[in-house]
Structure formats: C-alpha cells, structure tokens
Amino acid sequence: MTYTESLQRLRTLVAEMEKNTSDVDSLFDSVQEASRLIGYCREKLSVADGEIRKMLEDLA
C-alpha cells in the first residue's frame, strides 16, 4: 500500500467514524486499522525526510 492509498483509507475511516453509526466492535476495528495506517504514514514520511535531507546535504 502506498502513502497516498493509506492516507485515503484514513480519510475514509475518519468519515465513517464521524457518522457515529458504527457499533463498538466496528469502531474498535476501525481505530486499530487507523492506528496501523498512521504508523505506516509516519514511517514513510520519516524515511522521505531523511532521504531528502541527505540529498540536500550532498548538493551543498
């Protein structure tokens, strides 16, 4: 799954949660999935940040 796909899934999960129509079990599953996706996105951003910083240092 790409960063963009993960972000879109997070948006979908948030929209579903905001409707307040989910039962507790579904909400729990959604929160778990959202947590995993947030971790994945943070890691991707961290790696990209490090690579960009290295490229900029190499250019200096």
C-alpha positions as a Markdown table, in Angstrom:
| # | Residue | x | y | z |
|---|---|---|---|---|
| 1 | Met | 0.0 | 0.0 | 0.0 |
| 2 | Thr | 1.3 | 3.4 | -0.9 |
| 3 | Tyr | 1.4 | 6.5 | 1.3 |
| 4 | Thr | -1.4 | 8.0 | -0.8 |
| 5 | Glu | -3.6 | 4.9 | -0.5 |
| 6 | Ser | -3.0 | 4.8 | 3.2 |
| 7 | Leu | -4.0 | 8.5 | 3.6 |
| 8 | Gln | -7.1 | 7.9 | 1.6 |
| 9 | Arg | -8.1 | 4.9 | 3.7 |
| 10 | Leu | -7.5 | 7.0 | 6.8 |
| 11 | Arg | -9.8 | 9.7 | 5.4 |
| 12 | Thr | -12.5 | 7.1 | 4.7 |
| 13 | Leu | -12.2 | 5.6 | 8.2 |
| 14 | Val | -12.5 | 9.1 | 9.8 |
| 15 | Ala | -15.6 | 9.9 | 7.8 |
| 16 | Glu | -17.1 | 6.6 | 8.8 |
| 17 | Met | -16.3 | 7.2 | 12.5 |
| 18 | Glu | -17.8 | 10.8 | 12.3 |
| 19 | Lys | -21.1 | 9.3 | 11.2 |
| 20 | Asn | -21.4 | 7.7 | 14.6 |
| 21 | Thr | -23.3 | 4.7 | 13.1 |
| 22 | Ser | -20.8 | 2.0 | 13.9 |
| 23 | Asp | -21.2 | -0.4 | 16.7 |
| 24 | Val | -18.5 | -0.7 | 19.3 |
| 25 | Asp | -16.8 | -3.7 | 17.6 |
| 26 | Ser | -16.6 | -2.0 | 14.2 |
| 27 | Leu | -15.4 | 1.2 | 15.8 |
| 28 | Phe | -12.7 | -0.7 | 17.7 |
| 29 | Asp | -11.6 | -2.4 | 14.4 |
| 30 | Ser | -11.5 | 1.0 | 12.6 |
| 31 | Val | -9.4 | 2.6 | 15.3 |
| 32 | Gln | -6.9 | -0.3 | 15.2 |
| 33 | Glu | -6.7 | 0.0 | 11.4 |
| 34 | Ala | -6.3 | 3.8 | 11.6 |
| 35 | Ser | -3.5 | 3.4 | 14.2 |
| 36 | Arg | -1.6 | 1.0 | 11.9 |
| 37 | Leu | -2.0 | 3.3 | 9.0 |
| 38 | Ile | -0.9 | 6.3 | 11.0 |
| 39 | Gly | 2.2 | 4.4 | 12.0 |
| 40 | Tyr | 2.9 | 3.4 | 8.4 |
| 41 | Cys | 2.4 | 7.0 | 7.1 |
| 42 | Arg | 4.7 | 8.4 | 9.9 |
| 43 | Glu | 7.4 | 5.9 | 8.9 |
| 44 | Lys | 7.1 | 6.8 | 5.2 |
| 45 | Leu | 7.4 | 10.5 | 6.0 |
| 46 | Ser | 10.3 | 10.0 | 8.3 |
| 47 | Val | 12.2 | 8.0 | 5.6 |
| 48 | Ala | 11.4 | 10.5 | 2.9 |
| 49 | Asp | 12.5 | 13.4 | 5.2 |
| 50 | Gly | 15.8 | 11.6 | 5.9 |
| 51 | Glu | 16.5 | 10.9 | 2.2 |
| 52 | Ile | 15.6 | 14.5 | 1.2 |
| 53 | Arg | 17.9 | 15.9 | 3.9 |
| 54 | Lys | 20.7 | 13.7 | 2.7 |
| 55 | Met | 20.2 | 14.7 | -0.9 |
| 56 | Leu | 20.3 | 18.4 | 0.1 |
| 57 | Glu | 23.5 | 17.9 | 2.1 |
| 58 | Asp | 25.1 | 16.2 | -0.9 |
| 59 | Leu | 24.2 | 19.2 | -3.0 |
| 60 | Ala | 25.8 | 21.7 | -0.6 |
